[in-house]
Amino acid sequence: MAADTVTLIDRLKTIADHKTSELTANDATLTVDIGPAGTAMRFLTAFLAIQQGDFVLTGTERMKQRPIGILAEALKSMGAKITYLAHEGFPPLQISGPFEQKTANVTIKGDISSQYISALLMIAPSLPLGLTLAIEGELTSRPYVEMTLAMLEQVGIRNDWEENTITIAPQSFNEATLYVEPDWSAASYWYAIAALADEASIFLPGLNGYSLQGDSKITEIMANFGITSQFKNGGVYLKKEPKKVERKIFDLKECPDLAQTIVVVCAALGHDATFTGLETLKIKETNRVLALQTELAKIGVKFIEKNFSYKLDCSGLHFPEKVTISTYEDHRMAMAFAPLALKIATLEIEEKQVVEKSYPYFWDDLKKAGFEVVE
């Protein structure tokens, strides 16, 4: 199980235990430290706002640099009691709940992390007035919002989505057995390996062609690199076929978590592609744009930012005998650059443990696939 998931489950258990303890009766404040788990920070900000008690929600030093103000202000506009304990708009947060709801109407920008929106949608059925969420501008990562609503429907929560407004009335959750799909984001690294290999035939179990996940678009994107996806026998078969890469522009606004994977593949193939839809990359586990620029420079590739688009300049591409990749405490940096081992004699990845955030057995799986992985 991914570290973010483990963290969220563990903290929810801690919160539940606190609510039934004697400390609660004495108005004790519970500090909830979510470490580097951004998903937990966003979801718990909304969740704690409707819980009985006083809480401090905090995390790592990097987490304290990642904005939470858009979500916190949206909650405050409905009446939530949230205070920034250090810098305005950033964790740690002081949250006192449950709040007395003043309004159901909330407006939020569409070009922000979809998890802000998902956090609001998940507490909406429990709000006395429900939620009418107006999304301003183009919605980034729309598939993630659609996935949230689809999962809510599976537990009996109805919604109405008209144009740019999502409405959820107060209602009760039903019991349900939910199937948790394998992670298409994790699958993307195997597509990258296939794209950089001379030949490849890979089977990924559990994945299907009708996924709710936005990152399932990797099948369509990687077709540009000659990777075919055949769904059968309870999974997907990847096969590499010779093909010249012709696509010049990749719009990743619906699947920004694939950005590092696709950018690195294009860079390693010497393909001067342009990327759009990367607005949220600078507020992830690290500033992923800067991280890509820094690490790609080690193989002579420039990643140039101009007017919300990003262009690769591979004119200086070369593969040194040895390259050390910094990960900046970002799991996707480690896994996106790992396929470069197919091009570089000795590839070192710093902070190997960062993959535990989303794919704990990544290095083990590489070994099973024939890679020599030395710790």
mmCIF file of C-alpha atoms in Angstrom:
data_model
loop_
_atom_site.group_PDB
_atom_site.id
_atom_site.type_symbol
_atom_site.label_atom_id
_atom_site.label_comp_id
_atom_site.label_asym_id
_atom_site.label_seq_id
_atom_site.Cartn_x
_atom_site.Cartn_y
_atom_site.Cartn_z
ATOM 1 C CA MET A 1 0.000 0.000 0.000
ATOM 2 C CA ALA A 2 1.310 3.464 -0.917
ATOM 3 C CA ALA A 3 2.674 5.617 1.897
ATOM 4 C CA ASP A 4 0.138 8.430 1.325
ATOM 5 C CA THR A 5 -2.710 5.941 1.696
ATOM 6 C CA VAL A 6 -1.178 4.422 4.828
ATOM 7 C CA THR A 7 -0.694 7.907 6.292
ATOM 8 C CA LEU A 8 -4.279 8.940 5.611
ATOM 9 C CA ILE A 9 -5.741 5.744 7.082
ATOM 10 C CA ASP A 10 -3.517 6.008 10.156
ATOM 11 C CA ARG A 11 -4.379 9.661 10.812
ATOM 12 C CA LEU A 12 -8.106 8.993 10.385
ATOM 13 C CA LYS A 13 -7.806 6.263 13.017
ATOM 14 C CA THR A 14 -5.974 8.671 15.322
ATOM 15 C CA ILE A 15 -8.723 11.256 14.867
ATOM 16 C CA ALA A 16 -11.428 8.659 15.559
ATOM 17 C CA ASP A 17 -9.649 7.492 18.722
ATOM 18 C CA HIS A 18 -9.256 11.098 19.884
ATOM 19 C CA LYS A 19 -12.976 11.773 19.478
ATOM 20 C CA THR A 20 -13.822 8.919 21.854
ATOM 21 C CA SER A 21 -11.082 9.601 24.398
ATOM 22 C CA GLU A 22 -11.268 11.406 27.735
ATOM 23 C CA LEU A 23 -8.960 14.082 26.318
ATOM 24 C CA THR A 24 -11.695 15.276 24.019
ATOM 25 C CA ALA A 25 -13.903 16.063 26.971
ATOM 26 C CA ASN A 26 -11.118 18.282 28.288
ATOM 27 C CA ASP A 27 -10.988 20.289 25.044
ATOM 28 C CA ALA A 28 -7.490 19.026 24.186
ATOM 29 C CA THR A 29 -6.094 20.040 20.817
ATOM 30 C CA LEU A 30 -5.009 17.142 18.623
ATOM 31 C CA THR A 31 -1.961 17.694 16.414
ATOM 32 C CA VAL A 32 -2.195 15.747 13.172
ATOM 33 C CA ASP A 33 1.167 15.485 11.387
ATOM 34 C CA ILE A 34 0.782 14.085 7.876
ATOM 35 C CA GLY A 35 4.480 14.280 6.960
ATOM 36 C CA PRO A 36 4.939 14.695 3.178
ATOM 37 C CA ALA A 37 1.459 13.393 2.243
ATOM 38 C CA GLY A 38 -0.136 16.165 0.159
ATOM 39 C CA THR A 39 -3.313 14.182 -0.442
ATOM 40 C CA ALA A 40 -3.793 13.768 3.299
ATOM 41 C CA MET A 41 -3.229 17.502 3.866
ATOM 42 C CA ARG A 42 -5.973 18.491 1.426
ATOM 43 C CA PHE A 43 -8.522 15.865 2.337
ATOM 44 C CA LEU A 44 -8.024 16.271 6.088
ATOM 45 C CA THR A 45 -8.296 20.073 5.892
ATOM 46 C CA ALA A 46 -11.896 19.651 4.726
ATOM 47 C CA PHE A 47 -12.617 16.599 6.882
ATOM 48 C CA LEU A 48 -11.416 18.162 10.140
ATOM 49 C CA ALA A 49 -13.491 21.293 9.485
ATOM 50 C CA ILE A 50 -16.663 19.241 10.017
ATOM 51 C CA GLN A 51 -15.385 17.220 12.995
ATOM 52 C CA GLN A 52 -15.990 18.004 16.650
ATOM 53 C CA GLY A 53 -12.811 19.308 18.264
ATOM 54 C CA ASP A 54 -9.721 21.462 17.900
ATOM 55 C CA PHE A 55 -6.929 20.324 15.607
ATOM 56 C CA VAL A 56 -3.536 21.433 14.340
ATOM 57 C CA LEU A 57 -2.811 20.034 10.891
ATOM 58 C CA THR A 58 0.850 20.086 9.923
ATOM 59 C CA GLY A 59 3.521 18.274 7.914
ATOM 60 C CA THR A 60 7.118 18.359 6.715
ATOM 61 C CA GLU A 61 9.011 21.558 5.944
ATOM 62 C CA ARG A 62 8.218 21.080 2.242
ATOM 63 C CA MET A 63 4.527 20.602 3.100
ATOM 64 C CA LYS A 64 4.609 23.961 4.889
ATOM 65 C CA GLN A 65 5.715 25.502 1.573
ATOM 66 C CA ARG A 66 2.841 23.988 -0.431
ATOM 67 C CA PRO A 67 -0.233 26.241 -0.663
ATOM 68 C CA ILE A 68 -3.490 25.258 0.997
ATOM 69 C CA GLY A 69 -5.086 28.716 0.987
ATOM 70 C CA ILE A 70 -7.480 28.152 -1.926
ATOM 71 C CA LEU A 71 -9.129 25.230 -0.112
ATOM 72 C CA ALA A 72 -8.965 26.830 3.336
ATOM 73 C CA GLU A 73 -10.524 30.071 2.093
ATOM 74 C CA ALA A 74 -13.285 28.156 0.304
ATOM 75 C CA LEU A 75 -14.100 26.390 3.559
ATOM 76 C CA LYS A 76 -13.906 29.656 5.513
ATOM 77 C CA SER A 77 -16.343 31.274 3.090
ATOM 78 C CA MET A 78 -18.889 28.667 4.241
ATOM 79 C CA GLY A 79 -18.139 29.375 7.889
ATOM 80 C CA ALA A 80 -15.207 27.079 8.733
ATOM 81 C CA LYS A 81 -12.899 28.123 11.564
ATOM 82 C CA ILE A 82 -9.392 27.837 10.105
ATOM 83 C CA THR A 83 -6.324 29.847 11.108
ATOM 84 C CA TYR A 84 -2.868 29.858 9.483
ATOM 85 C CA LEU A 85 -0.315 29.344 12.243
ATOM 86 C CA ALA A 86 2.735 30.532 10.300
ATOM 87 C CA HIS A 87 2.351 32.006 6.819
ATOM 88 C CA GLU A 88 -0.933 33.116 5.253
ATOM 89 C CA GLY A 89 -2.251 30.446 2.899
ATOM 90 C CA PHE A 90 0.116 27.696 4.045
ATOM 91 C CA PRO A 91 0.209 24.939 6.699
ATOM 92 C CA PRO A 92 0.250 24.441 9.595
ATOM 93 C CA LEU A 93 -3.454 25.057 10.198
ATOM 94 C CA GLN A 94 -5.509 25.486 13.349
ATOM 95 C CA ILE A 95 -8.955 23.996 12.676
ATOM 96 C CA SER A 96 -11.917 24.090 15.049
ATOM 97 C CA GLY A 97 -15.036 22.186 14.153
ATOM 98 C CA PRO A 98 -17.687 21.501 13.346
ATOM 99 C CA PHE A 99 -18.456 24.856 11.767
ATOM 100 C CA GLU A 100 -21.867 26.478 11.441
ATOM 101 C CA GLN A 101 -22.521 26.608 7.717
ATOM 102 C CA LYS A 102 -23.447 30.061 6.422
ATOM 103 C CA THR A 103 -23.840 29.268 2.747
ATOM 104 C CA ALA A 104 -23.756 26.381 0.283
ATOM 105 C CA ASN A 105 -22.269 28.511 -2.495
ATOM 106 C CA VAL A 106 -18.545 28.318 -3.113
ATOM 107 C CA THR A 107 -16.491 29.519 -6.082
ATOM 108 C CA ILE A 108 -13.097 28.009 -6.823
ATOM 109 C CA LYS A 109 -10.620 28.342 -9.674
ATOM 110 C CA GLY A 110 -10.432 25.456 -12.120
ATOM 111 C CA ASP A 111 -6.696 25.646 -12.799
ATOM 112 C CA ILE A 112 -5.649 24.417 -9.362
ATOM 113 C CA SER A 113 -5.074 21.004 -7.824
ATOM 114 C CA SER A 114 -8.149 18.834 -8.343
ATOM 115 C CA GLN A 115 -7.697 17.599 -4.770
ATOM 116 C CA TYR A 116 -8.986 20.930 -3.449
ATOM 117 C CA ILE A 117 -12.197 20.271 -5.353
ATOM 118 C CA SER A 118 -12.364 16.593 -4.393
ATOM 119 C CA ALA A 119 -11.911 17.499 -0.718
ATOM 120 C CA LEU A 120 -14.941 19.800 -0.871
ATOM 121 C CA LEU A 121 -17.041 17.279 -2.789
ATOM 122 C CA MET A 122 -16.376 14.509 -0.279
ATOM 123 C CA ILE A 123 -17.646 16.512 2.700
ATOM 124 C CA ALA A 124 -20.549 18.046 0.745
ATOM 125 C CA PRO A 125 -23.165 15.375 1.618
ATOM 126 C CA SER A 126 -22.436 15.921 5.333
ATOM 127 C CA LEU A 127 -22.936 19.688 5.195
ATOM 128 C CA PRO A 128 -26.325 20.906 6.533
ATOM 129 C CA LEU A 129 -26.883 23.022 3.395
ATOM 130 C CA GLY A 130 -25.020 20.807 0.964
ATOM 131 C CA LEU A 131 -22.666 22.350 -1.593
ATOM 132 C CA THR A 132 -23.041 24.334 -4.804
ATOM 133 C CA LEU A 133 -19.539 24.546 -6.243
ATOM 134 C CA ALA A 134 -18.911 26.980 -9.108
ATOM 135 C CA ILE A 135 -15.684 26.361 -11.024
ATOM 136 C CA GLU A 136 -14.055 29.431 -12.564
ATOM 137 C CA GLY A 137 -12.239 29.008 -15.863
ATOM 138 C CA GLU A 138 -11.043 25.786 -17.443
ATOM 139 C CA LEU A 139 -10.963 22.786 -15.129
ATOM 140 C CA THR A 140 -7.509 21.225 -14.847
ATOM 141 C CA SER A 141 -7.370 17.485 -14.094
ATOM 142 C CA ARG A 142 -11.084 17.050 -14.870
ATOM 143 C CA PRO A 143 -10.852 13.217 -14.833
ATOM 144 C CA TYR A 144 -9.897 13.291 -11.137
ATOM 145 C CA VAL A 145 -13.035 15.286 -10.293
ATOM 146 C CA GLU A 146 -15.113 12.875 -12.386
ATOM 147 C CA MET A 147 -13.522 9.956 -10.531
ATOM 148 C CA THR A 148 -14.409 11.512 -7.158
ATOM 149 C CA LEU A 149 -18.037 11.940 -8.183
ATOM 150 C CA ALA A 150 -18.177 8.398 -9.602
ATOM 151 C CA MET A 151 -16.874 6.948 -6.326
ATOM 152 C CA LEU A 152 -19.395 9.032 -4.368
ATOM 153 C CA GLU A 153 -22.166 7.661 -6.580
ATOM 154 C CA GLN A 154 -21.087 4.148 -5.643
ATOM 155 C CA VAL A 155 -21.907 4.942 -2.007
ATOM 156 C CA GLY A 156 -25.259 6.506 -2.887
ATOM 157 C CA ILE A 157 -24.312 10.193 -3.203
ATOM 158 C CA ARG A 158 -26.126 11.954 -6.037
ATOM 159 C CA ASN A 159 -24.797 15.046 -7.760
ATOM 160 C CA ASP A 160 -25.836 17.465 -10.462
ATOM 161 C CA TRP A 161 -23.141 18.863 -12.773
ATOM 162 C CA GLU A 162 -24.407 21.586 -15.082
ATOM 163 C CA GLU A 163 -21.843 23.512 -17.121
ATOM 164 C CA ASN A 164 -19.345 24.806 -14.534
ATOM 165 C CA THR A 165 -21.392 24.132 -11.374
ATOM 166 C CA ILE A 166 -21.519 20.954 -9.280
ATOM 167 C CA THR A 167 -24.341 20.630 -6.751
ATOM 168 C CA ILE A 168 -24.540 18.027 -3.989
ATOM 169 C CA ALA A 169 -27.478 18.107 -1.581
ATOM 170 C CA PRO A 170 -27.286 16.929 2.053
ATOM 171 C CA GLN A 171 -27.666 13.136 2.028
ATOM 172 C CA SER A 172 -26.509 9.940 3.713
ATOM 173 C CA PHE A 173 -23.784 7.583 2.594
ATOM 174 C CA ASN A 174 -24.713 3.962 1.867
ATOM 175 C CA GLU A 175 -22.552 0.962 2.630
ATOM 176 C CA ALA A 176 -20.827 -0.404 -0.446
ATOM 177 C CA THR A 177 -17.981 -2.650 -1.514
ATOM 178 C CA LEU A 178 -15.611 -0.653 -3.691
ATOM 179 C CA TYR A 179 -13.055 -2.040 -6.126
ATOM 180 C CA VAL A 180 -9.773 -0.146 -5.960
ATOM 181 C CA GLU A 181 -8.101 -0.090 -9.363
ATOM 182 C CA PRO A 182 -4.344 -0.502 -9.755
ATOM 183 C CA ASP A 183 -2.578 2.822 -10.199
ATOM 184 C CA TRP A 184 -2.229 3.999 -13.798
ATOM 185 C CA SER A 185 0.346 6.573 -12.659
ATOM 186 C CA ALA A 186 2.569 3.697 -11.522
ATOM 187 C CA ALA A 187 1.929 1.901 -14.822
ATOM 188 C CA SER A 188 3.268 4.912 -16.714
ATOM 189 C CA TYR A 189 6.849 4.109 -15.683
ATOM 190 C CA TRP A 190 6.606 0.717 -17.373
ATOM 191 C CA TYR A 191 5.334 2.427 -20.510
ATOM 192 C CA ALA A 192 8.401 4.668 -20.295
ATOM 193 C CA ILE A 193 10.665 1.633 -19.985
ATOM 194 C CA ALA A 194 9.010 0.105 -23.049
ATOM 195 C CA ALA A 195 9.443 3.371 -24.982
ATOM 196 C CA LEU A 196 13.191 3.578 -24.229
ATOM 197 C CA ALA A 197 13.917 -0.111 -24.773
ATOM 198 C CA ASP A 198 14.966 -1.525 -28.144
ATOM 199 C CA GLU A 199 12.344 -4.246 -27.694
ATOM 200 C CA ALA A 200 9.692 -4.686 -25.031
ATOM 201 C CA SER A 201 6.869 -7.030 -24.073
ATOM 202 C CA ILE A 202 5.378 -6.293 -20.644
ATOM 203 C CA PHE A 203 2.224 -7.482 -18.849
ATOM 204 C CA LEU A 204 0.653 -5.262 -16.158
ATOM 205 C CA PRO A 205 -2.079 -7.124 -14.209
ATOM 206 C CA GLY A 206 -5.314 -5.607 -12.940
ATOM 207 C CA LEU A 207 -5.517 -2.665 -15.339
ATOM 208 C CA ASN A 208 -8.476 -2.258 -17.671
ATOM 209 C CA GLY A 209 -9.366 -0.035 -20.585
ATOM 210 C CA TYR A 210 -12.375 1.562 -18.869
ATOM 211 C CA SER A 211 -10.585 3.193 -15.967
ATOM 212 C CA LEU A 212 -11.860 6.203 -14.037
ATOM 213 C CA GLN A 213 -8.283 7.431 -13.656
ATOM 214 C CA GLY A 214 -7.093 10.322 -15.763
ATOM 215 C CA ASP A 215 -3.618 8.823 -16.002
ATOM 216 C CA SER A 216 -4.999 5.941 -18.071
ATOM 217 C CA LYS A 217 -4.372 8.393 -20.934
ATOM 218 C CA ILE A 218 -0.843 6.993 -20.893
ATOM 219 C CA THR A 219 -2.072 4.321 -23.329
ATOM 220 C CA GLU A 220 -3.055 6.983 -25.870
ATOM 221 C CA ILE A 221 0.058 9.095 -25.292
ATOM 222 C CA MET A 222 2.491 6.197 -25.524
ATOM 223 C CA ALA A 223 0.962 5.026 -28.779
ATOM 224 C CA ASN A 224 2.901 7.959 -30.245
ATOM 225 C CA PHE A 225 6.083 6.152 -29.218
ATOM 226 C CA GLY A 226 5.102 2.826 -30.769
ATOM 227 C CA ILE A 227 3.731 1.222 -27.588
ATOM 228 C CA THR A 228 0.569 -0.815 -28.157
ATOM 229 C CA SER A 229 -1.802 -1.675 -25.281
ATOM 230 C CA GLN A 230 -3.807 -4.887 -25.521
ATOM 231 C CA PHE A 231 -6.283 -5.554 -22.717
ATOM 232 C CA LYS A 232 -6.839 -9.244 -21.997
ATOM 233 C CA ASN A 233 -6.364 -11.890 -19.301
ATOM 234 C CA GLY A 234 -7.149 -9.382 -16.551
ATOM 235 C CA GLY A 235 -4.543 -6.808 -17.452
ATOM 236 C CA VAL A 236 -2.756 -4.998 -20.250
ATOM 237 C CA TYR A 237 0.021 -6.217 -22.522
ATOM 238 C CA LEU A 238 2.522 -3.603 -23.689
ATOM 239 C CA LYS A 239 4.479 -4.216 -26.866
ATOM 240 C CA LYS A 240 7.076 -2.026 -28.539
ATOM 241 C CA GLU A 241 6.788 -1.565 -32.272
ATOM 242 C CA PRO A 242 9.152 0.493 -34.451
ATOM 243 C CA LYS A 243 7.764 3.983 -34.942
ATOM 244 C CA LYS A 244 9.065 7.476 -35.571
ATOM 245 C CA VAL A 245 7.744 9.939 -33.001
ATOM 246 C CA GLU A 246 5.900 12.715 -34.811
ATOM 247 C CA ARG A 247 3.661 14.335 -32.212
ATOM 248 C CA LYS A 248 5.101 17.723 -31.267
ATOM 249 C CA ILE A 249 2.657 19.041 -28.654
ATOM 250 C CA PHE A 250 1.466 17.192 -25.542
ATOM 251 C CA ASP A 251 -1.369 18.804 -23.546
ATOM 252 C CA LEU A 252 -1.242 17.254 -20.068
ATOM 253 C CA LYS A 253 -3.823 19.397 -18.271
ATOM 254 C CA GLU A 254 -5.969 16.317 -17.579
ATOM 255 C CA CYS A 255 -3.050 14.165 -16.428
ATOM 256 C CA PRO A 256 -0.278 16.380 -14.970
ATOM 257 C CA ASP A 257 1.145 13.500 -12.908
ATOM 258 C CA LEU A 258 2.326 11.980 -16.186
ATOM 259 C CA ALA A 259 4.376 15.059 -17.046
ATOM 260 C CA GLN A 260 7.735 13.921 -15.700
ATOM 261 C CA THR A 261 7.350 10.510 -17.331
ATOM 262 C CA ILE A 262 6.567 11.903 -20.783
ATOM 263 C CA VAL A 263 9.092 14.738 -20.620
ATOM 264 C CA VAL A 264 11.944 12.387 -19.694
ATOM 265 C CA VAL A 265 11.003 9.914 -22.445
ATOM 266 C CA CYS A 266 10.941 12.676 -25.062
ATOM 267 C CA ALA A 267 14.248 14.049 -23.800
ATOM 268 C CA ALA A 268 15.931 10.636 -23.869
ATOM 269 C CA LEU A 269 14.708 10.062 -27.425
ATOM 270 C CA GLY A 270 15.939 13.487 -28.527
ATOM 271 C CA HIS A 271 12.412 14.585 -29.389
ATOM 272 C CA ASP A 272 11.945 18.385 -29.194
ATOM 273 C CA ALA A 273 8.358 18.321 -27.943
ATOM 274 C CA THR A 274 6.305 21.132 -26.392
ATOM 275 C CA PHE A 275 4.155 20.600 -23.280
ATOM 276 C CA THR A 276 1.129 22.495 -21.975
ATOM 277 C CA GLY A 277 -1.196 22.048 -18.997
ATOM 278 C CA LEU A 278 1.604 21.976 -16.432
ATOM 279 C CA GLU A 279 0.312 24.841 -14.236
ATOM 280 C CA THR A 280 0.160 22.730 -11.057
ATOM 281 C CA LEU A 281 3.652 21.228 -11.317
ATOM 282 C CA LYS A 282 5.345 23.967 -9.318
ATOM 283 C CA ILE A 283 3.344 23.234 -6.141
ATOM 284 C CA LYS A 284 3.791 19.467 -6.049
ATOM 285 C CA GLU A 285 6.189 17.535 -3.788
ATOM 286 C CA THR A 286 8.826 19.788 -5.289
ATOM 287 C CA ASN A 287 8.823 22.457 -7.989
ATOM 288 C CA ARG A 288 8.728 19.824 -10.712
ATOM 289 C CA VAL A 289 9.445 22.264 -13.528
ATOM 290 C CA LEU A 290 12.678 23.420 -11.876
ATOM 291 C CA ALA A 291 13.563 19.836 -10.932
ATOM 292 C CA LEU A 292 13.138 18.678 -14.517
ATOM 293 C CA GLN A 293 15.212 21.574 -15.806
ATOM 294 C CA THR A 294 18.015 20.792 -13.362
ATOM 295 C CA GLU A 295 18.160 17.036 -13.897
ATOM 296 C CA LEU A 296 17.677 17.058 -17.686
ATOM 297 C CA ALA A 297 20.651 19.407 -17.932
ATOM 298 C CA LYS A 298 22.783 16.445 -16.782
ATOM 299 C CA ILE A 299 22.144 14.816 -20.170
ATOM 300 C CA GLY A 300 22.449 18.086 -22.077
ATOM 301 C CA VAL A 301 18.731 18.766 -22.533
ATOM 302 C CA LYS A 302 17.066 22.134 -21.888
ATOM 303 C CA PHE A 303 13.453 22.431 -20.664
ATOM 304 C CA ILE A 304 12.447 25.969 -21.571
ATOM 305 C CA GLU A 305 9.439 27.745 -20.043
ATOM 306 C CA LYS A 306 7.632 30.420 -22.042
ATOM 307 C CA ASN A 307 4.064 31.713 -21.695
ATOM 308 C CA PHE A 308 2.681 28.635 -19.913
ATOM 309 C CA SER A 309 4.253 26.222 -22.375
ATOM 310 C CA TYR A 310 7.418 24.212 -21.995
ATOM 311 C CA LYS A 311 9.693 23.172 -24.839
ATOM 312 C CA LEU A 312 12.477 20.621 -24.919
ATOM 313 C CA ASP A 313 15.716 21.511 -26.669
ATOM 314 C CA CYS A 314 17.540 18.227 -27.193
ATOM 315 C CA SER A 315 20.286 19.603 -29.444
ATOM 316 C CA GLY A 316 22.868 18.938 -26.724
ATOM 317 C CA LEU A 317 21.612 15.479 -25.739
ATOM 318 C CA HIS A 318 24.329 13.086 -24.639
ATOM 319 C CA PHE A 319 24.544 10.151 -22.252
ATOM 320 C CA PRO A 320 27.492 10.260 -19.835
ATOM 321 C CA GLU A 321 28.856 6.989 -18.447
ATOM 322 C CA LYS A 322 27.488 7.918 -15.033
ATOM 323 C CA VAL A 323 24.691 10.267 -13.946
ATOM 324 C CA THR A 324 23.350 10.938 -10.457
ATOM 325 C CA ILE A 325 19.721 12.057 -10.317
ATOM 326 C CA SER A 326 18.445 14.153 -7.418
ATOM 327 C CA THR A 327 14.816 13.494 -6.472
ATOM 328 C CA TYR A 328 14.016 16.486 -4.204
ATOM 329 C CA GLU A 329 11.909 14.195 -1.979
ATOM 330 C CA ASP A 330 9.621 13.596 -4.982
ATOM 331 C CA HIS A 331 8.608 10.008 -5.758
ATOM 332 C CA ARG A 332 7.819 10.806 -9.388
ATOM 333 C CA MET A 333 11.276 12.250 -10.023
ATOM 334 C CA ALA A 334 12.839 8.938 -8.973
ATOM 335 C CA MET A 335 10.546 6.761 -11.065
ATOM 336 C CA ALA A 336 10.391 9.012 -14.121
ATOM 337 C CA PHE A 337 14.193 9.110 -14.420
ATOM 338 C CA ALA A 338 14.798 5.428 -13.572
ATOM 339 C CA PRO A 339 14.131 4.283 -17.189
ATOM 340 C CA LEU A 340 17.232 6.257 -18.230
ATOM 341 C CA ALA A 341 19.144 3.202 -16.977
ATOM 342 C CA LEU A 342 18.439 1.822 -20.446
ATOM 343 C CA LYS A 343 20.547 4.644 -21.919
ATOM 344 C CA ILE A 344 23.181 5.294 -19.231
ATOM 345 C CA ALA A 345 25.755 2.741 -18.022
ATOM 346 C CA THR A 346 25.540 3.773 -14.351
ATOM 347 C CA LEU A 347 22.475 5.657 -13.168
ATOM 348 C CA GLU A 348 22.273 6.653 -9.516
ATOM 349 C CA ILE A 349 18.958 7.745 -7.980
ATOM 350 C CA GLU A 350 19.202 9.594 -4.683
ATOM 351 C CA GLU A 351 16.698 9.062 -1.838
ATOM 352 C CA LYS A 352 15.538 5.660 -3.064
ATOM 353 C CA GLN A 353 12.929 5.550 -0.299
ATOM 354 C CA VAL A 354 10.848 8.335 -1.891
ATOM 355 C CA VAL A 355 9.034 5.767 -4.074
ATOM 356 C CA GLU A 356 7.270 4.504 -0.948
ATOM 357 C CA LYS A 357 4.856 7.414 -1.320
ATOM 358 C CA SER A 358 3.043 5.765 -4.248
ATOM 359 C CA TYR A 359 4.885 2.609 -5.420
ATOM 360 C CA PRO A 360 6.725 0.938 -2.502
ATOM 361 C CA TYR A 361 7.870 -2.076 -4.520
ATOM 362 C CA PHE A 362 9.158 -0.156 -7.533
ATOM 363 C CA TRP A 363 12.812 -1.152 -7.121
ATOM 364 C CA ASP A 364 11.867 -4.779 -6.441
ATOM 365 C CA ASP A 365 9.765 -4.849 -9.591
ATOM 366 C CA LEU A 366 12.665 -3.429 -11.604
ATOM 367 C CA LYS A 367 14.842 -6.276 -10.350
ATOM 368 C CA LYS A 368 12.213 -8.810 -11.389
ATOM 369 C CA ALA A 369 12.224 -7.252 -14.865
ATOM 370 C CA GLY A 370 15.963 -7.815 -15.173
ATOM 371 C CA PHE A 371 17.403 -4.480 -14.061
ATOM 372 C CA GLU A 372 20.461 -4.603 -11.823
ATOM 373 C CA VAL A 373 19.490 -2.530 -8.797
ATOM 374 C CA VAL A 374 22.162 -2.027 -6.145
ATOM 375 C CA GLU A 375 21.365 -0.183 -2.941
#
